[in-house]
């Protein structure tokens, strides 16, 4: 079964950091572009970051640029998101997502990991 | 960033109804448009990509159309499992922005 499983979420104080991980099973990520998408409680979807299959192209939304860092380890079949200088407004479910170039859409989503930023 | 505007924001419908949701982009995105369904407490699920291509396993009652700036998702005969929130997303330019969502609920 094709699957993405996120981990690393939790409760953190403003200004803190977390490292989110996403492990793929049922396929190898080295053929795929990947993204991180978040959803604040009761709100819509926000695309945060994109990384190409070979990591040569990396993009960030303005809302997270300079604070978030996307990376991948194809040998571990894993994607990561380092999130620093967390703000209350970063509270959300963070989804790992497969975004193949031949589809140009997210065709596989993880179940999400919750990040709560609160003092 | 490209702005995506969906309408309506919510629609009440009955089983068997035809439901149409529209999505407008703030600039030309050709056919780089996807539609997703999200049920409460779950991750979104891809329905349609490239504006009109049905994702594998998605029922044929779902269809998409449009190009440029105006797009439509149609559910030809609403089924009980279709009550959910629907999002459009453009993949023309990063960030791949989403519409604000359309909630389809039971009339």
PDB file of N, CA and C in Angstrom, chain A residues 12-117:
ATOM      1  N   UNK A  12       4.619  23.179  21.385  1.00  0.00           N
ATOM      2  CA  UNK A  12       5.871  23.918  21.511  1.00  0.00           C
ATOM      3  C   UNK A  12       5.558  25.370  21.838  1.00  0.00           C
ATOM      4  N   UNK A  13       6.462  26.013  22.570  1.00  0.00           N
ATOM      5  CA  UNK A  13       6.291  27.431  22.907  1.00  0.00           C
ATOM      6  C   UNK A  13       6.638  28.314  21.719  1.00  0.00           C
ATOM      7  N   UNK A  14       6.070  29.503  21.661  1.00  0.00           N
ATOM      8  CA  UNK A  14       6.473  30.450  20.607  1.00  0.00           C
ATOM      9  C   UNK A  14       7.978  30.653  20.619  1.00  0.00           C
ATOM     10  N   UNK A  15       8.556  30.676  19.424  1.00  0.00           N
ATOM     11  CA  UNK A  15       9.997  30.786  19.278  1.00  0.00           C
ATOM     12  C   UNK A  15      10.718  29.465  19.228  1.00  0.00           C
ATOM     13  N   UNK A  16      10.020  28.397  19.527  1.00  0.00           N
ATOM     14  CA  UNK A  16      10.628  27.075  19.547  1.00  0.00           C
ATOM     15  C   UNK A  16      10.780  26.468  18.169  1.00  0.00           C
ATOM     16  N   UNK A  17      11.268  25.235  18.165  1.00  0.00           N
ATOM     17  CA  UNK A  17      11.553  24.523  16.914  1.00  0.00           C
ATOM     18  C   UNK A  17      11.035  23.093  16.987  1.00  0.00           C
ATOM     19  N   UNK A  18      10.780  22.544  15.810  1.00  0.00           N
ATOM     20  CA  UNK A  18      10.425  21.142  15.662  1.00  0.00           C
ATOM     21  C   UNK A  18      10.997  20.637  14.345  1.00  0.00           C
ATOM     22  N   UNK A  19      11.218  19.331  14.283  1.00  0.00           N
ATOM     23  CA  UNK A  19      11.579  18.707  13.022  1.00  0.00           C
ATOM     24  C   UNK A  19      10.534  17.650  12.693  1.00  0.00           C
ATOM     25  N   UNK A  20       9.811  17.898  11.616  1.00  0.00           N
ATOM     26  CA  UNK A  20       8.800  16.952  11.160  1.00  0.00           C
ATOM     27  C   UNK A  20       9.450  15.960  10.197  1.00  0.00           C
ATOM     28  N   UNK A  21       9.044  14.710  10.329  1.00  0.00           N
ATOM     29  CA  UNK A  21       9.531  13.667   9.436  1.00  0.00           C
ATOM     30  C   UNK A  21       8.368  13.017   8.714  1.00  0.00           C
ATOM     31  N   UNK A  22       8.657  12.491   7.556  1.00  0.00           N
ATOM     32  CA  UNK A  22       7.643  11.806   6.750  1.00  0.00           C
ATOM     33  C   UNK A  22       8.314  10.607   6.092  1.00  0.00           C
ATOM     34  N   UNK A  23       7.816   9.430   6.413  1.00  0.00           N
ATOM     35  CA  UNK A  23       8.394   8.215   5.840  1.00  0.00           C
ATOM     36  C   UNK A  23       7.412   7.593   4.862  1.00  0.00           C
ATOM     37  N   UNK A  24       7.926   7.268   3.695  1.00  0.00           N
ATOM     38  CA  UNK A  24       7.094   6.673   2.650  1.00  0.00           C
ATOM     39  C   UNK A  24       7.206   5.157   2.673  1.00  0.00           C
ATOM     40  N   UNK A  25       6.117   4.518   2.326  1.00  0.00           N
ATOM     41  CA  UNK A  25       6.121   3.073   2.129  1.00  0.00           C
ATOM     42  C   UNK A  25       5.273   2.743   0.905  1.00  0.00           C
ATOM     43  N   UNK A  26       5.600   1.635   0.270  1.00  0.00           N
ATOM     44  CA  UNK A  26       4.864   1.219  -0.920  1.00  0.00           C
ATOM     45  C   UNK A  26       5.355   1.860  -2.202  1.00  0.00           C
ATOM     46  N   UNK A  27       6.286   2.782  -2.104  1.00  0.00           N
ATOM     47  CA  UNK A  27       6.916   3.401  -3.267  1.00  0.00           C
ATOM     48  C   UNK A  27       8.229   4.046  -2.802  1.00  0.00           C
ATOM     49  N   UNK A  28       9.073   4.387  -3.755  1.00  0.00           N
ATOM     50  CA  UNK A  28      10.325   5.063  -3.425  1.00  0.00           C
ATOM     51  C   UNK A  28      10.212   6.528  -3.819  1.00  0.00           C
ATOM     52  N   UNK A  29      10.573   7.407  -2.879  1.00  0.00           N
ATOM     53  CA  UNK A  29      10.347   8.838  -3.105  1.00  0.00           C
ATOM     54  C   UNK A  29      11.313   9.427  -4.117  1.00  0.00           C
ATOM     55  N   UNK A  30      12.384   8.706  -4.467  1.00  0.00           N
ATOM     56  CA  UNK A  30      13.411   9.334  -5.296  1.00  0.00           C
ATOM     57  C   UNK A  30      12.920   9.660  -6.703  1.00  0.00           C
ATOM     58  N   UNK A  31      11.758   9.155  -7.086  1.00  0.00           N
ATOM     59  CA  UNK A  31      11.198   9.500  -8.392  1.00  0.00           C
ATOM     60  C   UNK A  31      10.190  10.648  -8.333  1.00  0.00           C
ATOM     61  N   UNK A  32       9.988  11.195  -7.140  1.00  0.00           N
ATOM     62  CA  UNK A  32       8.877  12.114  -6.953  1.00  0.00           C
ATOM     63  C   UNK A  32       9.272  13.460  -6.360  1.00  0.00           C
ATOM     64  N   UNK A  33       8.598  14.509  -6.845  1.00  0.00           N
ATOM     65  CA  UNK A  33       8.589  15.771  -6.146  1.00  0.00           C
ATOM     66  C   UNK A  33       7.695  15.625  -4.907  1.00  0.00           C
ATOM     67  N   UNK A  34       8.044  16.376  -3.874  1.00  0.00           N
ATOM     68  CA  UNK A  34       7.295  16.276  -2.616  1.00  0.00           C
ATOM     69  C   UNK A  34       6.997  17.682  -2.087  1.00  0.00           C
ATOM     70  N   UNK A  35       5.917  17.790  -1.327  1.00  0.00           N
ATOM     71  CA  UNK A  35       5.563  19.076  -0.734  1.00  0.00           C
ATOM     72  C   UNK A  35       5.104  18.889   0.709  1.00  0.00           C
ATOM     73  N   UNK A  36       5.079  19.980   1.432  1.00  0.00           N
ATOM     74  CA  UNK A  36       4.438  20.053   2.742  1.00  0.00           C
ATOM     75  C   UNK A  36       3.276  21.040   2.621  1.00  0.00           C
ATOM     76  N   UNK A  37       2.139  20.628   3.165  1.00  0.00           N
ATOM     77  CA  UNK A  37       0.916  21.443   3.168  1.00  0.00           C
ATOM     78  C   UNK A  37       0.401  21.482   4.600  1.00  0.00           C
ATOM     79  N   UNK A  38      -0.123  22.608   5.040  1.00  0.00           N
ATOM     80  CA  UNK A  38      -0.682  22.666   6.389  1.00  0.00           C
ATOM     81  C   UNK A  38      -2.111  23.156   6.364  1.00  0.00           C
ATOM     82  N   UNK A  39      -2.794  22.869   7.464  1.00  0.00           N
ATOM     83  CA  UNK A  39      -4.189  23.277   7.616  1.00  0.00           C
ATOM     84  C   UNK A  39      -4.410  23.692   9.054  1.00  0.00           C
ATOM     85  N   UNK A  40      -4.613  24.977   9.274  1.00  0.00           N
ATOM     86  CA  UNK A  40      -4.924  25.480  10.603  1.00  0.00           C
ATOM     87  C   UNK A  40      -6.307  24.979  11.016  1.00  0.00           C
ATOM     88  N   UNK A  41      -6.564  24.881  12.311  1.00  0.00           N
ATOM     89  CA  UNK A  41      -7.860  24.344  12.777  1.00  0.00           C
ATOM     90  C   UNK A  41      -9.043  25.073  12.175  1.00  0.00           C
ATOM     91  N   UNK A  42      -9.916  24.329  11.508  1.00  0.00           N
ATOM     92  CA  UNK A  42     -11.111  24.906  10.916  1.00  0.00           C
ATOM     93  C   UNK A  42     -10.878  25.762   9.687  1.00  0.00           C
ATOM     94  N   UNK A  43      -9.662  25.741   9.171  1.00  0.00           N
ATOM     95  CA  UNK A  43      -9.310  26.600   8.039  1.00  0.00           C
ATOM     96  C   UNK A  43      -8.987  25.784   6.788  1.00  0.00           C
ATOM     97  N   UNK A  44      -8.578  26.483   5.738  1.00  0.00           N
ATOM     98  CA  UNK A  44      -8.259  25.839   4.473  1.00  0.00           C
ATOM     99  C   UNK A  44      -6.821  25.337   4.409  1.00  0.00           C
ATOM    100  N   UNK A  45      -6.414  24.961   3.209  1.00  0.00           N
ATOM    101  CA  UNK A  45      -5.123  24.338   2.967  1.00  0.00           C
ATOM    102  C   UNK A  45      -4.110  25.367   2.477  1.00  0.00           C
ATOM    103  N   UNK A  46      -2.875  25.227   2.966  1.00  0.00           N
ATOM    104  CA  UNK A  46      -1.807  26.155   2.592  1.00  0.00           C
ATOM    105  C   UNK A  46      -0.573  25.357   2.187  1.00  0.00           C
ATOM    106  N   UNK A  47      -0.129  25.537   0.952  1.00  0.00           N
ATOM    107  CA  UNK A  47       1.078  24.887   0.455  1.00  0.00           C
ATOM    108  C   UNK A  47       2.284  25.647   0.971  1.00  0.00           C
ATOM    109  N   UNK A  48       3.198  24.942   1.677  1.00  0.00           N
ATOM    110  CA  UNK A  48       4.315  25.602   2.351  1.00  0.00           C
ATOM    111  C   UNK A  48       5.630  25.510   1.597  1.00  0.00           C
ATOM    112  N   UNK A  49       5.940  24.317   1.087  1.00  0.00           N
ATOM    113  CA  UNK A  49       7.264  24.097   0.544  1.00  0.00           C
ATOM    114  C   UNK A  49       7.243  22.966  -0.455  1.00  0.00           C
ATOM    115  N   UNK A  50       8.183  23.023  -1.390  1.00  0.00           N
ATOM    116  CA  UNK A  50       8.299  22.050  -2.489  1.00  0.00           C
ATOM    117  C   UNK A  50       9.762  21.668  -2.639  1.00  0.00           C
ATOM    118  N   UNK A  51      10.000  20.385  -2.925  1.00  0.00           N
ATOM    119  CA  UNK A  51      11.352  19.936  -3.203  1.00  0.00           C
ATOM    120  C   UNK A  51      11.313  18.971  -4.390  1.00  0.00           C
ATOM    121  N   UNK A  52      12.185  19.181  -5.335  1.00  0.00           N
ATOM    122  CA  UNK A  52      12.225  18.317  -6.510  1.00  0.00           C
ATOM    123  C   UNK A  52      12.808  16.948  -6.154  1.00  0.00           C
ATOM    124  N   UNK A  53      12.695  16.006  -7.068  1.00  0.00           N
ATOM    125  CA  UNK A  53      13.107  14.628  -6.786  1.00  0.00           C
ATOM    126  C   UNK A  53      14.592  14.517  -6.423  1.00  0.00           C
ATOM    127  N   UNK A  54      15.419  15.373  -7.026  1.00  0.00           N
ATOM    128  CA  UNK A  54      16.861  15.338  -6.733  1.00  0.00           C
ATOM    129  C   UNK A  54      17.296  16.450  -5.789  1.00  0.00           C
ATOM    130  N   UNK A  55      16.316  17.175  -5.244  1.00  0.00           N
ATOM    131  CA  UNK A  55      16.551  18.270  -4.285  1.00  0.00           C
ATOM    132  C   UNK A  55      17.242  19.482  -4.900  1.00  0.00           C
ATOM    133  N   UNK A  56      17.329  19.525  -6.218  1.00  0.00           N
ATOM    134  CA  UNK A  56      17.968  20.681  -6.856  1.00  0.00           C
ATOM    135  C   UNK A  56      17.073  21.922  -6.848  1.00  0.00           C
ATOM    136  N   UNK A  57      15.773  21.713  -6.752  1.00  0.00           N
ATOM    137  CA  UNK A  57      14.831  22.828  -6.708  1.00  0.00           C
ATOM    138  C   UNK A  57      14.065  22.769  -5.400  1.00  0.00           C
ATOM    139  N   UNK A  58      14.141  23.862  -4.661  1.00  0.00           N
ATOM    140  CA  UNK A  58      13.443  23.984  -3.380  1.00  0.00           C
ATOM    141  C   UNK A  58      12.731  25.334  -3.377  1.00  0.00           C
ATOM    142  N   UNK A  59      11.483  25.318  -2.943  1.00  0.00           N
ATOM    143  CA  UNK A  59      10.684  26.544  -2.908  1.00  0.00           C
ATOM    144  C   UNK A  59       9.949  26.625  -1.580  1.00  0.00           C
ATOM    145  N   UNK A  60       9.688  27.874  -1.146  1.00  0.00           N
ATOM    146  CA  UNK A  60       8.969  28.133   0.090  1.00  0.00           C
ATOM    147  C   UNK A  60       7.913  29.211  -0.126  1.00  0.00           C
ATOM    148  N   UNK A  61       6.799  29.061   0.559  1.00  0.00           N
ATOM    149  CA  UNK A  61       5.826  30.138   0.629  1.00  0.00           C
ATOM    150  C   UNK A  61       6.418  31.288   1.444  1.00  0.00           C
ATOM    151  N   UNK A  62       6.006  32.496   1.126  1.00  0.00           N
ATOM    152  CA  UNK A  62       6.542  33.670   1.838  1.00  0.00           C
ATOM    153  C   UNK A  62       6.293  33.587   3.342  1.00  0.00           C
ATOM    154  N   UNK A  63       5.184  32.952   3.737  1.00  0.00           N
ATOM    155  CA  UNK A  63       4.814  32.898   5.155  1.00  0.00           C
ATOM    156  C   UNK A  63       5.806  32.096   5.997  1.00  0.00           C
ATOM    157  N   UNK A  64       6.626  31.255   5.347  1.00  0.00           N
ATOM    158  CA  UNK A  64       7.548  30.402   6.105  1.00  0.00           C
ATOM    159  C   UNK A  64       9.000  30.561   5.663  1.00  0.00           C
ATOM    160  N   UNK A  65       9.224  31.353   4.636  1.00  0.00           N
ATOM    161  CA  UNK A  65      10.577  31.521   4.109  1.00  0.00           C
ATOM    162  C   UNK A  65      11.506  32.062   5.190  1.00  0.00           C
ATOM    163  N   UNK A  66      12.661  31.459   5.329  1.00  0.00           N
ATOM    164  CA  UNK A  66      13.627  31.860   6.339  1.00  0.00           C
ATOM    165  C   UNK A  66      13.445  31.186   7.681  1.00  0.00           C
ATOM    166  N   UNK A  67      12.293  30.544   7.888  1.00  0.00           N
ATOM    167  CA  UNK A  67      12.027  29.848   9.160  1.00  0.00           C
ATOM    168  C   UNK A  67      11.917  28.339   8.979  1.00  0.00           C
ATOM    169  N   UNK A  68      11.453  27.907   7.820  1.00  0.00           N
ATOM    170  CA  UNK A  68      11.250  26.484   7.546  1.00  0.00           C
ATOM    171  C   UNK A  68      12.294  26.016   6.536  1.00  0.00           C
ATOM    172  N   UNK A  69      12.724  24.761   6.703  1.00  0.00           N
ATOM    173  CA  UNK A  69      13.682  24.158   5.765  1.00  0.00           C
ATOM    174  C   UNK A  69      13.220  22.756   5.396  1.00  0.00           C
ATOM    175  N   UNK A  70      13.011  22.543   4.121  1.00  0.00           N
ATOM    176  CA  UNK A  70      12.618  21.229   3.615  1.00  0.00           C
ATOM    177  C   UNK A  70      13.865  20.467   3.190  1.00  0.00           C
ATOM    178  N   UNK A  71      13.852  19.169   3.406  1.00  0.00           N
ATOM    179  CA  UNK A  71      14.961  18.326   2.951  1.00  0.00           C
ATOM    180  C   UNK A  71      14.433  16.918   2.723  1.00  0.00           C
ATOM    181  N   UNK A  72      15.247  16.122   2.060  1.00  0.00           N
ATOM    182  CA  UNK A  72      14.849  14.746   1.802  1.00  0.00           C
ATOM    183  C   UNK A  72      16.069  13.840   1.890  1.00  0.00           C
ATOM    184  N   UNK A  73      15.814  12.600   2.253  1.00  0.00           N
ATOM    185  CA  UNK A  73      16.851  11.568   2.268  1.00  0.00           C
ATOM    186  C   UNK A  73      16.275  10.397   1.481  1.00  0.00           C
ATOM    187  N   UNK A  74      16.596  10.358   0.216  1.00  0.00           N
ATOM    188  CA  UNK A  74      16.025   9.321  -0.640  1.00  0.00           C
ATOM    189  C   UNK A  74      16.452   7.920  -0.194  1.00  0.00           C
ATOM    190  N   UNK A  75      17.636   7.810   0.378  1.00  0.00           N
ATOM    191  CA  UNK A  75      18.099   6.500   0.848  1.00  0.00           C
ATOM    192  C   UNK A  75      17.243   5.990   2.010  1.00  0.00           C
ATOM    193  N   UNK A  76      16.726   6.919   2.805  1.00  0.00           N
ATOM    194  CA  UNK A  76      15.840   6.559   3.922  1.00  0.00           C
ATOM    195  C   UNK A  76      14.365   6.634   3.533  1.00  0.00           C
ATOM    196  N   UNK A  77      14.115   7.005   2.246  1.00  0.00           N
ATOM    197  CA  UNK A  77      12.744   7.135   1.761  1.00  0.00           C
ATOM    198  C   UNK A  77      11.938   8.110   2.611  1.00  0.00           C
ATOM    199  N   UNK A  78      12.586   9.207   2.973  1.00  0.00           N
ATOM    200  CA  UNK A  78      11.994  10.131   3.931  1.00  0.00           C
ATOM    201  C   UNK A  78      12.120  11.587   3.506  1.00  0.00           C
ATOM    202  N   UNK A  79      11.158  12.355   3.957  1.00  0.00           N
ATOM    203  CA  UNK A  79      11.091  13.807   3.743  1.00  0.00           C
ATOM    204  C   UNK A  79      11.060  14.460   5.115  1.00  0.00           C
ATOM    205  N   UNK A  80      11.612  15.682   5.197  1.00  0.00           N
ATOM    206  CA  UNK A  80      11.687  16.367   6.479  1.00  0.00           C
ATOM    207  C   UNK A  80      11.268  17.834   6.321  1.00  0.00           C
ATOM    208  N   UNK A  81      10.840  18.413   7.442  1.00  0.00           N
ATOM    209  CA  UNK A  81      10.582  19.842   7.507  1.00  0.00           C
ATOM    210  C   UNK A  81      11.078  20.343   8.858  1.00  0.00           C
ATOM    211  N   UNK A  82      12.146  21.127   8.823  1.00  0.00           N
ATOM    212  CA  UNK A  82      12.649  21.780  10.031  1.00  0.00           C
ATOM    213  C   UNK A  82      11.908  23.105  10.177  1.00  0.00           C
ATOM    214  N   UNK A  83      11.233  23.275  11.298  1.00  0.00           N
ATOM    215  CA  UNK A  83      10.462  24.489  11.499  1.00  0.00           C
ATOM    216  C   UNK A  83      11.000  25.226  12.728  1.00  0.00           C
ATOM    217  N   UNK A  84      11.462  26.445  12.509  1.00  0.00           N
ATOM    218  CA  UNK A  84      12.084  27.266  13.556  1.00  0.00           C
ATOM    219  C   UNK A  84      11.264  28.532  13.812  1.00  0.00           C
ATOM    220  N   UNK A  85      11.596  29.215  14.887  1.00  0.00           N
ATOM    221  CA  UNK A  85      10.952  30.489  15.233  1.00  0.00           C
ATOM    222  C   UNK A  85       9.436  30.376  15.142  1.00  0.00           C
ATOM    223  N   UNK A  86       8.906  29.344  15.762  1.00  0.00           N
ATOM    224  CA  UNK A  86       7.476  29.062  15.632  1.00  0.00           C
ATOM    225  C   UNK A  86       6.627  30.172  16.229  1.00  0.00           C
ATOM    226  N   UNK A  87       5.500  30.417  15.584  1.00  0.00           N
ATOM    227  CA  UNK A  87       4.526  31.420  15.984  1.00  0.00           C
ATOM    228  C   UNK A  87       3.206  30.749  16.283  1.00  0.00           C
ATOM    229  N   UNK A  88       2.369  31.411  17.046  1.00  0.00           N
ATOM    230  CA  UNK A  88       1.032  30.877  17.332  1.00  0.00           C
ATOM    231  C   UNK A  88       0.295  30.585  16.025  1.00  0.00           C
ATOM    232  N   UNK A  89       0.504  31.429  15.025  1.00  0.00           N
ATOM    233  CA  UNK A  89      -0.177  31.266  13.733  1.00  0.00           C
ATOM    234  C   UNK A  89       0.290  30.036  12.960  1.00  0.00           C
ATOM    235  N   UNK A  90       1.374  29.389  13.409  1.00  0.00           N
ATOM    236  CA  UNK A  90       1.846  28.157  12.762  1.00  0.00           C
ATOM    237  C   UNK A  90       1.099  26.929  13.269  1.00  0.00           C
ATOM    238  N   UNK A  91       0.230  27.093  14.248  1.00  0.00           N
ATOM    239  CA  UNK A  91      -0.565  25.978  14.760  1.00  0.00           C
ATOM    240  C   UNK A  91      -1.420  25.397  13.632  1.00  0.00           C
ATOM    241  N   UNK A  92      -1.228  24.112  13.368  1.00  0.00           N
ATOM    242  CA  UNK A  92      -1.907  23.489  12.222  1.00  0.00           C
ATOM    243  C   UNK A  92      -1.598  22.004  12.179  1.00  0.00           C
ATOM    244  N   UNK A  93      -2.334  21.299  11.352  1.00  0.00           N
ATOM    245  CA  UNK A  93      -1.962  19.947  10.935  1.00  0.00           C
ATOM    246  C   UNK A  93      -1.016  20.098   9.745  1.00  0.00           C
ATOM    247  N   UNK A  94       0.102  19.417   9.799  1.00  0.00           N
ATOM    248  CA  UNK A  94       1.089  19.475   8.729  1.00  0.00           C
ATOM    249  C   UNK A  94       1.045  18.147   7.961  1.00  0.00           C
ATOM    250  N   UNK A  95       0.780  18.261   6.670  1.00  0.00           N
ATOM    251  CA  UNK A  95       0.693  17.095   5.795  1.00  0.00           C
ATOM    252  C   UNK A  95       1.921  16.999   4.896  1.00  0.00           C
ATOM    253  N   UNK A  96       2.454  15.808   4.821  1.00  0.00           N
ATOM    254  CA  UNK A  96       3.451  15.455   3.817  1.00  0.00           C
ATOM    255  C   UNK A  96       2.680  15.010   2.575  1.00  0.00           C
ATOM    256  N   UNK A  97       3.171  15.372   1.391  1.00  0.00           N
ATOM    257  CA  UNK A  97       2.376  15.106   0.193  1.00  0.00           C
ATOM    258  C   UNK A  97       3.268  14.800  -1.007  1.00  0.00           C
ATOM    259  N   UNK A  98       2.841  13.827  -1.791  1.00  0.00           N
ATOM    260  CA  UNK A  98       3.542  13.480  -3.022  1.00  0.00           C
ATOM    261  C   UNK A  98       2.954  14.295  -4.171  1.00  0.00           C
ATOM    262  N   UNK A  99       3.820  14.908  -4.955  1.00  0.00           N
ATOM    263  CA  UNK A  99       3.372  15.863  -5.988  1.00  0.00           C
ATOM    264  C   UNK A  99       4.092  15.543  -7.295  1.00  0.00           C
ATOM    265  N   UNK A 100       3.738  14.431  -7.935  1.00  0.00           N
ATOM    266  CA  UNK A 100       4.460  14.030  -9.147  1.00  0.00           C
ATOM    267  C   UNK A 100       4.329  15.050 -10.266  1.00  0.00           C
ATOM    268  N   UNK A 101       5.407  15.252 -11.003  1.00  0.00           N
ATOM    269  CA  UNK A 101       5.432  16.263 -12.054  1.00  0.00           C
ATOM    270  C   UNK A 101       4.485  15.914 -13.199  1.00  0.00           C
ATOM    271  N   UNK A 102       4.213  14.616 -13.397  1.00  0.00           N
ATOM    272  CA  UNK A 102       3.337  14.237 -14.502  1.00  0.00           C
ATOM    273  C   UNK A 102       1.863  14.352 -14.143  1.00  0.00           C
ATOM    274  N   UNK A 103       1.586  14.671 -12.874  1.00  0.00           N
ATOM    275  CA  UNK A 103       0.214  14.891 -12.429  1.00  0.00           C
ATOM    276  C   UNK A 103       0.012  16.363 -12.086  1.00  0.00           C
ATOM    277  N   UNK A 104       1.064  16.977 -11.534  1.00  0.00           N
ATOM    278  CA  UNK A 104       1.016  18.363 -11.057  1.00  0.00           C
ATOM    279  C   UNK A 104      -0.165  18.552 -10.116  1.00  0.00           C
ATOM    280  N   UNK A 105      -0.237  17.640  -9.177  1.00  0.00           N
ATOM    281  CA  UNK A 105      -1.221  17.702  -8.100  1.00  0.00           C
ATOM    282  C   UNK A 105      -0.722  16.735  -7.024  1.00  0.00           C
ATOM    283  N   UNK A 106      -1.318  16.842  -5.840  1.00  0.00           N
ATOM    284  CA  UNK A 106      -0.945  15.924  -4.771  1.00  0.00           C
ATOM    285  C   UNK A 106      -1.757  14.646  -4.922  1.00  0.00           C
ATOM    286  N   UNK A 107      -1.081  13.541  -5.253  1.00  0.00           N
ATOM    287  CA  UNK A 107      -1.820  12.301  -5.461  1.00  0.00           C
ATOM    288  C   UNK A 107      -1.765  11.369  -4.258  1.00  0.00           C
ATOM    289  N   UNK A 108      -0.858  11.637  -3.306  1.00  0.00           N
ATOM    290  CA  UNK A 108      -0.804  10.865  -2.072  1.00  0.00           C
ATOM    291  C   UNK A 108      -0.557  11.840  -0.927  1.00  0.00           C
ATOM    292  N   UNK A 109      -1.395  11.733   0.112  1.00  0.00           N
ATOM    293  CA  UNK A 109      -1.283  12.581   1.301  1.00  0.00           C
ATOM    294  C   UNK A 109      -0.958  11.714   2.507  1.00  0.00           C
ATOM    295  N   UNK A 110      -0.160  12.249   3.431  1.00  0.00           N
ATOM    296  CA  UNK A 110      -0.028  11.602   4.721  1.00  0.00           C
ATOM    297  C   UNK A 110      -1.268  11.873   5.554  1.00  0.00           C
ATOM    298  N   UNK A 111      -1.303  11.274   6.738  1.00  0.00           N
ATOM    299  CA  UNK A 111      -2.442  11.491   7.643  1.00  0.00           C
ATOM    300  C   UNK A 111      -2.312  12.795   8.404  1.00  0.00           C
ATOM    301  N   UNK A 112      -1.111  13.372   8.410  1.00  0.00           N
ATOM    302  CA  UNK A 112      -0.886  14.650   9.074  1.00  0.00           C
ATOM    303  C   UNK A 112      -0.316  14.504  10.474  1.00  0.00           C
ATOM    304  N   UNK A 113       0.414  15.526  10.892  1.00  0.00           N
ATOM    305  CA  UNK A 113       0.918  15.603  12.265  1.00  0.00           C
ATOM    306  C   UNK A 113       0.587  16.984  12.805  1.00  0.00           C
ATOM    307  N   UNK A 114       0.083  17.030  14.031  1.00  0.00           N
ATOM    308  CA  UNK A 114      -0.405  18.281  14.610  1.00  0.00           C
ATOM    309  C   UNK A 114       0.726  19.033  15.288  1.00  0.00           C
ATOM    310  N   UNK A 115       0.832  20.300  14.969  1.00  0.00           N
ATOM    311  CA  UNK A 115       1.761  21.203  15.638  1.00  0.00           C
ATOM    312  C   UNK A 115       0.931  22.262  16.350  1.00  0.00           C
ATOM    313  N   UNK A 116       1.148  22.385  17.662  1.00  0.00           N
ATOM    314  CA  UNK A 116       0.455  23.396  18.458  1.00  0.00           C
ATOM    315  C   UNK A 116       1.494  24.324  19.049  1.00  0.00           C
ATOM    316  N   UNK A 117       1.369  25.591  18.751  1.00  0.00           N
ATOM    317  CA  UNK A 117       2.287  26.593  19.282  1.00  0.00           C
ATOM    318  C   UNK A 117       1.508  27.435  20.290  1.00  0.00           C
TER     319      UNK A 117
END
